[in-house]
CSV table of C-alpha atoms in Angstrom, one decimal:
chain,number,residue,atom,x,y,z
A,1,UNK,CA,0.6,28.2,35.1
A,2,UNK,CA,2.7,27.8,37.9
A,3,UNK,CA,3.0,24.1,37.0
A,4,UNK,CA,4.1,24.7,33.6
A,5,UNK,CA,6.7,27.2,34.5
A,6,UNK,CA,7.8,24.5,37.1
A,7,UNK,CA,8.0,21.8,34.3
A,8,UNK,CA,9.9,24.1,31.3
A,9,UNK,CA,11.7,26.6,33.0
A,10,UNK,CA,11.6,30.2,33.8
A,11,UNK,CA,12.4,30.5,29.9
A,12,UNK,CA,8.6,29.7,29.6
A,13,UNK,CA,6.8,31.8,27.0
A,14,UNK,CA,3.2,32.9,27.5
A,15,UNK,CA,1.4,32.8,24.2
A,16,UNK,CA,-1.2,35.5,23.5
A,17,UNK,CA,-4.4,34.1,22.0
A,18,UNK,CA,-6.0,37.7,20.9
A,19,UNK,CA,-6.2,38.1,17.2
A,20,UNK,CA,-4.6,41.5,17.1
A,21,UNK,CA,-1.3,39.5,18.2
A,22,UNK,CA,0.5,36.7,16.8
A,23,UNK,CA,3.2,34.1,17.6
A,24,UNK,CA,5.8,32.6,15.5
A,25,UNK,CA,7.0,29.4,17.0
A,26,UNK,CA,10.8,28.8,16.5
A,27,UNK,CA,11.9,27.6,13.2
A,28,UNK,CA,13.4,24.0,13.4
A,29,UNK,CA,15.8,23.0,10.8
A,30,UNK,CA,14.1,20.4,8.2
A,31,UNK,CA,15.7,16.6,8.3
A,32,UNK,CA,14.6,13.8,6.6
A,33,UNK,CA,11.7,11.7,8.0
A,34,UNK,CA,11.9,8.4,9.5
A,35,UNK,CA,8.2,7.9,8.8
A,36,UNK,CA,6.7,10.2,6.0
A,37,UNK,CA,2.9,11.7,7.1
A,38,UNK,CA,1.6,9.5,4.7
A,39,UNK,CA,2.7,6.3,6.4
A,40,UNK,CA,5.7,5.5,3.8
A,41,UNK,CA,8.6,4.3,6.1
A,42,UNK,CA,12.0,5.7,4.8
A,43,UNK,CA,13.5,2.3,5.4
A,44,UNK,CA,15.6,0.8,2.7
A,45,UNK,CA,17.2,-2.9,3.3
A,46,UNK,CA,20.4,-3.9,1.4
A,47,UNK,CA,23.0,-6.6,2.0
A,48,UNK,CA,20.6,-9.1,3.0
A,49,UNK,CA,21.3,-11.6,0.4
A,50,UNK,CA,18.7,-13.8,-1.6
A,51,UNK,CA,16.7,-10.4,-1.6
A,52,UNK,CA,15.4,-11.1,-5.2
A,53,UNK,CA,14.6,-15.1,-4.5
A,54,UNK,CA,12.6,-13.9,-1.2
A,55,UNK,CA,10.4,-11.4,-3.0
A,56,UNK,CA,9.8,-14.1,-6.0
A,57,UNK,CA,8.8,-16.9,-3.8
A,58,UNK,CA,6.1,-14.5,-2.7
A,59,UNK,CA,5.1,-13.6,-6.4
A,60,UNK,CA,1.8,-12.8,-5.4
A,61,UNK,CA,2.2,-10.3,-2.6
A,62,UNK,CA,5.0,-8.8,-4.6
A,63,UNK,CA,2.9,-7.6,-7.5
A,64,UNK,CA,0.4,-6.1,-5.2
A,65,UNK,CA,2.9,-4.2,-3.3
A,66,UNK,CA,4.1,-2.7,-6.5
A,67,UNK,CA,3.4,0.5,-7.5
A,68,UNK,CA,0.4,1.0,-10.3
A,69,UNK,CA,2.4,1.9,-13.0
A,70,UNK,CA,4.7,-1.5,-12.8
A,71,UNK,CA,1.4,-3.5,-12.1
A,72,UNK,CA,-0.3,-2.2,-15.2
A,73,UNK,CA,3.0,-2.7,-17.4
A,74,UNK,CA,3.2,-6.3,-15.8
A,75,UNK,CA,-0.3,-7.0,-16.7
A,76,UNK,CA,-0.1,-5.7,-20.3
A,77,UNK,CA,3.3,-7.1,-21.0
A,78,UNK,CA,2.2,-11.0,-19.5
A,79,UNK,CA,-0.8,-10.8,-21.7
A,80,UNK,CA,0.2,-10.0,-24.9
A,81,UNK,CA,3.3,-12.1,-24.3
A,82,UNK,CA,1.2,-14.9,-23.6
A,83,UNK,CA,-1.0,-14.2,-26.9
A,84,UNK,CA,1.8,-14.0,-29.2
A,85,UNK,CA,3.5,-17.2,-27.9
A,86,UNK,CA,0.1,-19.1,-28.1
A,87,UNK,CA,-0.9,-17.7,-31.5
A,88,UNK,CA,2.7,-18.5,-33.0
A,89,UNK,CA,2.0,-22.2,-31.3
A,90,UNK,CA,-1.1,-22.1,-33.6
A,91,UNK,CA,0.5,-21.2,-36.5
A,92,UNK,CA,3.6,-23.4,-36.3
A,93,UNK,CA,0.8,-26.7,-35.8
A,94,UNK,CA,-0.9,-25.3,-39.2
A,95,UNK,CA,2.3,-24.8,-40.8
A,96,UNK,CA,3.9,-28.1,-39.6
A,97,UNK,CA,0.6,-29.8,-41.2
A,98,UNK,CA,0.9,-27.9,-44.5
A,99,UNK,CA,-2.6,-26.2,-43.9
A,100,UNK,CA,-1.3,-23.1,-44.8
A,101,UNK,CA,-1.1,-23.8,-48.6
A,102,UNK,CA,-4.6,-25.1,-48.5
A,103,UNK,CA,-5.9,-22.2,-47.0
A,104,UNK,CA,-9.0,-21.7,-49.7
A,105,UNK,CA,-9.2,-25.4,-50.6
A,106,UNK,CA,-12.4,-26.7,-49.7
A,107,UNK,CA,-11.7,-30.3,-50.1
A,108,UNK,CA,-9.0,-30.3,-47.5
A,109,UNK,CA,-9.8,-30.7,-43.9
A,110,UNK,CA,-7.0,-28.5,-41.9
A,111,UNK,CA,-6.5,-28.7,-38.2
A,112,UNK,CA,-8.3,-25.4,-37.5
A,113,UNK,CA,-10.6,-24.4,-40.5
A,114,UNK,CA,-9.9,-20.9,-41.9
A,115,UNK,CA,-6.3,-20.6,-40.4
A,116,UNK,CA,-4.2,-19.4,-43.2
A,117,UNK,CA,-1.6,-17.2,-41.7
A,118,UNK,CA,-0.5,-15.6,-38.7
A,119,UNK,CA,-2.9,-12.9,-38.1
A,120,UNK,CA,-5.6,-15.6,-38.8
A,121,UNK,CA,-4.3,-18.0,-36.0
A,122,UNK,CA,-4.1,-14.8,-33.7
A,123,UNK,CA,-7.6,-14.2,-34.3
A,124,UNK,CA,-8.4,-17.8,-33.7
A,125,UNK,CA,-6.8,-18.0,-30.4
A,126,UNK,CA,-8.4,-14.7,-29.3
A,127,UNK,CA,-11.8,-16.2,-30.2
A,128,UNK,CA,-10.9,-19.2,-28.3
A,129,UNK,CA,-9.6,-17.2,-25.3
A,130,UNK,CA,-12.1,-14.8,-24.7
A,131,UNK,CA,-15.3,-17.5,-25.6
A,132,UNK,CA,-16.2,-15.1,-28.3
A,133,UNK,CA,-16.6,-18.2,-31.2
A,134,UNK,CA,-17.7,-16.2,-34.3
A,135,UNK,CA,-18.1,-19.9,-36.0
A,136,UNK,CA,-15.6,-19.0,-39.1
A,137,UNK,CA,-12.8,-20.8,-37.3
A,138,UNK,CA,-12.7,-23.9,-35.6
A,139,UNK,CA,-10.9,-27.2,-34.6
A,140,UNK,CA,-11.5,-30.3,-36.9
A,141,UNK,CA,-11.6,-33.8,-35.5
A,142,UNK,CA,-8.3,-34.4,-37.5
A,143,UNK,CA,-6.1,-32.6,-35.3
A,144,UNK,CA,-5.3,-34.0,-32.3
A,145,UNK,CA,-2.6,-32.3,-31.6
A,146,UNK,CA,-4.7,-29.2,-31.8
A,147,UNK,CA,-7.0,-30.5,-29.3
A,148,UNK,CA,-4.4,-31.0,-26.7
A,149,UNK,CA,-2.8,-27.4,-27.4
A,150,UNK,CA,-6.9,-26.4,-27.1
A,151,UNK,CA,-6.9,-28.2,-23.6
A,152,UNK,CA,-3.3,-26.6,-22.6
A,153,UNK,CA,-4.2,-23.2,-23.5
A,154,UNK,CA,-7.6,-23.6,-21.5
A,155,UNK,CA,-5.7,-24.3,-18.7
A,156,UNK,CA,-2.9,-21.7,-18.7
A,157,UNK,CA,-5.5,-18.7,-19.7
A,158,UNK,CA,-7.8,-19.5,-16.3
A,159,UNK,CA,-4.5,-19.3,-14.4
A,160,UNK,CA,-3.3,-16.1,-15.8
A,161,UNK,CA,-6.6,-14.5,-15.5
A,162,UNK,CA,-6.9,-15.8,-12.1
A,163,UNK,CA,-3.5,-14.3,-10.8
A,164,UNK,CA,-3.8,-11.3,-12.9
A,165,UNK,CA,-7.2,-10.1,-12.3
A,166,UNK,CA,-7.1,-11.2,-8.6
A,167,UNK,CA,-3.9,-9.4,-8.0
A,168,UNK,CA,-5.3,-6.1,-9.6
A,169,UNK,CA,-8.4,-6.7,-7.2
A,170,UNK,CA,-7.2,-6.8,-4.6
A,171,UNK,CA,-4.9,-3.8,-5.2
A,172,UNK,CA,-7.9,-1.9,-6.1
A,173,UNK,CA,-9.6,-2.8,-3.1
A,174,UNK,CA,-6.9,-1.9,-0.6
A,175,UNK,CA,-8.0,1.1,1.7
A,176,UNK,CA,-4.8,3.2,1.3
A,177,UNK,CA,-6.5,6.1,0.0
A,178,UNK,CA,-9.2,6.3,2.8
A,179,UNK,CA,-6.2,8.2,4.8
A,180,UNK,CA,-6.6,11.2,2.3
A,181,UNK,CA,-10.3,11.8,4.4
A,182,UNK,CA,-8.8,11.4,7.7
A,183,UNK,CA,-7.5,14.6,8.6
A,184,UNK,CA,-4.8,15.2,11.5
A,185,UNK,CA,-3.7,18.6,13.2
A,186,UNK,CA,-0.8,20.0,11.5
A,187,UNK,CA,0.5,20.3,14.7
A,188,UNK,CA,0.8,18.7,18.5
A,189,UNK,CA,0.5,21.2,21.7
A,190,UNK,CA,1.3,20.8,25.2
A,191,UNK,CA,-0.6,22.2,27.1
A,192,UNK,CA,-3.2,21.7,30.8
A,193,UNK,CA,-5.5,19.7,30.7
A,194,UNK,CA,-7.4,19.1,34.1
A,195,UNK,CA,-4.8,20.4,35.9
A,196,UNK,CA,-2.4,17.8,34.1
A,197,UNK,CA,0.3,18.8,31.6
A,198,UNK,CA,-0.7,17.1,28.0
A,199,UNK,CA,0.4,16.2,24.9
A,200,UNK,CA,-2.3,16.8,22.3
A,201,UNK,CA,-3.6,16.7,18.7
A,202,UNK,CA,-6.8,16.2,16.9
A,203,UNK,CA,-8.3,13.6,14.3
A,204,UNK,CA,-11.3,13.9,12.5
A,205,UNK,CA,-13.4,11.8,9.8
A,206,UNK,CA,-14.5,13.7,6.6
A,207,UNK,CA,-16.5,10.9,5.4
A,208,UNK,CA,-20.1,9.8,6.6
A,209,UNK,CA,-18.9,6.1,6.8
A,210,UNK,CA,-17.4,5.4,10.0
A,211,UNK,CA,-14.2,3.7,11.1
A,212,UNK,CA,-15.2,0.3,12.5
A,213,UNK,CA,-13.4,-0.7,16.0
A,214,UNK,CA,-11.0,2.3,15.7
A,215,UNK,CA,-8.1,2.4,17.6
A,216,UNK,CA,-5.2,4.9,18.2
A,217,UNK,CA,-1.5,4.1,18.9
A,218,UNK,CA,1.7,6.8,19.3
A,219,UNK,CA,5.2,5.5,19.0
A,220,UNK,CA,8.1,7.9,20.1
A,221,UNK,CA,10.9,6.9,18.2
A,222,UNK,CA,14.5,8.2,18.8
A,223,UNK,CA,17.8,7.1,19.7
A,224,UNK,CA,19.3,6.0,22.9
A,225,UNK,CA,22.1,4.5,24.9
A,226,UNK,CA,21.5,1.5,27.1
A,227,UNK,CA,23.5,1.1,30.7
A,228,UNK,CA,25.5,-1.3,29.1
A,229,UNK,CA,27.0,1.2,26.4
A,230,UNK,CA,24.7,-0.7,23.4
A,231,UNK,CA,23.5,2.3,21.4
A,232,UNK,CA,19.7,2.1,19.4
A,233,UNK,CA,19.8,4.6,16.4
A,234,UNK,CA,15.7,3.9,16.5
A,235,UNK,CA,14.5,2.9,19.3
A,236,UNK,CA,10.9,2.8,20.0
A,237,UNK,CA,8.8,3.6,23.0
A,238,UNK,CA,5.2,3.6,23.3
A,239,UNK,CA,3.0,6.7,24.4
A,240,UNK,CA,0.3,6.0,26.6
A,241,UNK,CA,-3.1,7.7,24.8
A,242,UNK,CA,-5.5,6.1,27.1
A,243,UNK,CA,-4.9,2.4,26.9
A,244,UNK,CA,-5.5,1.6,30.5
A,245,UNK,CA,-9.1,3.4,30.6
A,246,UNK,CA,-10.1,2.6,26.7
A,247,UNK,CA,-9.9,6.3,25.5
A,248,UNK,CA,-7.5,4.8,22.9
A,249,UNK,CA,-10.8,3.1,21.1
A,250,UNK,CA,-12.2,6.0,19.0
A,251,UNK,CA,-16.0,6.6,17.7
A,252,UNK,CA,-15.3,9.1,14.8
A,253,UNK,CA,-18.6,10.9,14.4
A,254,UNK,CA,-16.8,14.4,14.8
A,255,UNK,CA,-13.1,15.2,15.6
A,256,UNK,CA,-11.7,14.1,18.7
A,257,UNK,CA,-8.8,15.3,20.3
A,258,UNK,CA,-6.1,12.5,22.0
A,259,UNK,CA,-4.5,13.3,24.7
A,260,UNK,CA,-1.4,11.7,26.2
A,261,UNK,CA,-0.8,12.7,30.1
A,262,UNK,CA,2.9,13.6,31.0
A,263,UNK,CA,3.3,11.9,34.1
A,264,UNK,CA,6.4,10.2,35.1
A,265,UNK,CA,6.1,7.1,33.4
A,266,UNK,CA,6.0,9.4,30.0
A,267,UNK,CA,9.3,9.6,28.2
A,268,UNK,CA,8.7,13.6,28.0
A,269,UNK,CA,8.4,14.1,31.7
A,270,UNK,CA,12.4,14.8,32.3
A,271,UNK,CA,12.7,17.1,29.4
A,272,UNK,CA,12.5,21.0,29.8
A,273,UNK,CA,11.0,23.5,26.9
A,274,UNK,CA,14.7,24.1,25.5
A,275,UNK,CA,15.8,20.4,25.4
A,276,UNK,CA,12.5,19.4,23.9
A,277,UNK,CA,13.1,21.7,21.3
A,278,UNK,CA,16.8,20.2,20.8
A,279,UNK,CA,16.0,16.9,21.0
A,280,UNK,CA,16.1,14.9,17.9
A,281,UNK,CA,12.9,12.4,17.7
A,282,UNK,CA,9.9,11.4,15.9
A,283,UNK,CA,6.2,10.7,17.2
A,284,UNK,CA,4.4,8.4,14.7
A,285,UNK,CA,0.6,8.0,15.5
A,286,UNK,CA,-1.2,4.9,13.9
A,287,UNK,CA,-4.8,5.1,13.4
A,288,UNK,CA,-6.2,1.4,12.7
A,289,UNK,CA,-9.7,0.4,11.8
A,290,UNK,CA,-12.1,-1.4,9.7
A,291,UNK,CA,-13.5,0.6,6.8
A,292,UNK,CA,-17.3,0.4,7.5
A,293,UNK,CA,-17.7,0.2,3.0
A,294,UNK,CA,-15.6,-2.3,2.2
A,295,UNK,CA,-14.9,-4.2,5.5
A,296,UNK,CA,-10.8,-4.0,5.1
A,297,UNK,CA,-8.5,-3.4,7.3
A,298,UNK,CA,-6.5,0.2,7.2
A,299,UNK,CA,-3.7,1.5,9.3
A,300,UNK,CA,-3.0,5.1,8.4
A,301,UNK,CA,0.0,6.9,10.0
A,302,UNK,CA,0.9,10.6,11.1
A,303,UNK,CA,3.6,12.5,12.7
């Protein structure tokens, strides 16, 4: 207790843990976070120049990073437009060749049998694309342009399927929701452990599946001014949570208490209780590991 008072000053308050008594912490003014508790960063880039072209140059990653509603919209629109365009091309071939006027003439050999209007051309495209093959509509040997269009349709359909289905598969397999079953303590506390002042919080895993090679890191984000007079609004400082001793390598079979020792190397060493309450900073905790069931790398953050 004497060490606590020397550290935080004479205005340090003793918290009674009896059930009959209660203690209410000072209410701090709520402000916008740099990083939300779900790991989303409140940072927007602007006035960089050429942002759209940079995102489009890596279109696959851009689609994976989009929200689900935009992914589904792009997925539906891409297939719908592709179907309508390709069906229109089959209808144009039938129209140019005059097949539409001989739709029910058994003595006439059309480009595609039994295609005599746009709905029938659309159904032929769907049967070909989905390899359903009912046998009612088929390409004849007297239509070289139809054979070329068929080859183009097969190649284009394979590319579109590989791109969009691959994008949806990667997005569904992302382990972002794994964070929902990793619980952090609501608040961090400063207390004595083994005779030393420590900043502590708890983390636990609700699932029976383990986080393989789980590692935890802590970042202190606050503004500071360098001796040269440069102002750094979002300076990042590493908080030691056992990097040297291996305590940052976690085995999450039960809830664990993560401890940061407030020693002369800690950025909290020169802060009193009063200054600690008035300082503007954020502590970002990053739990990194491999999801056992999927083998995907997962990053979970907490403040």
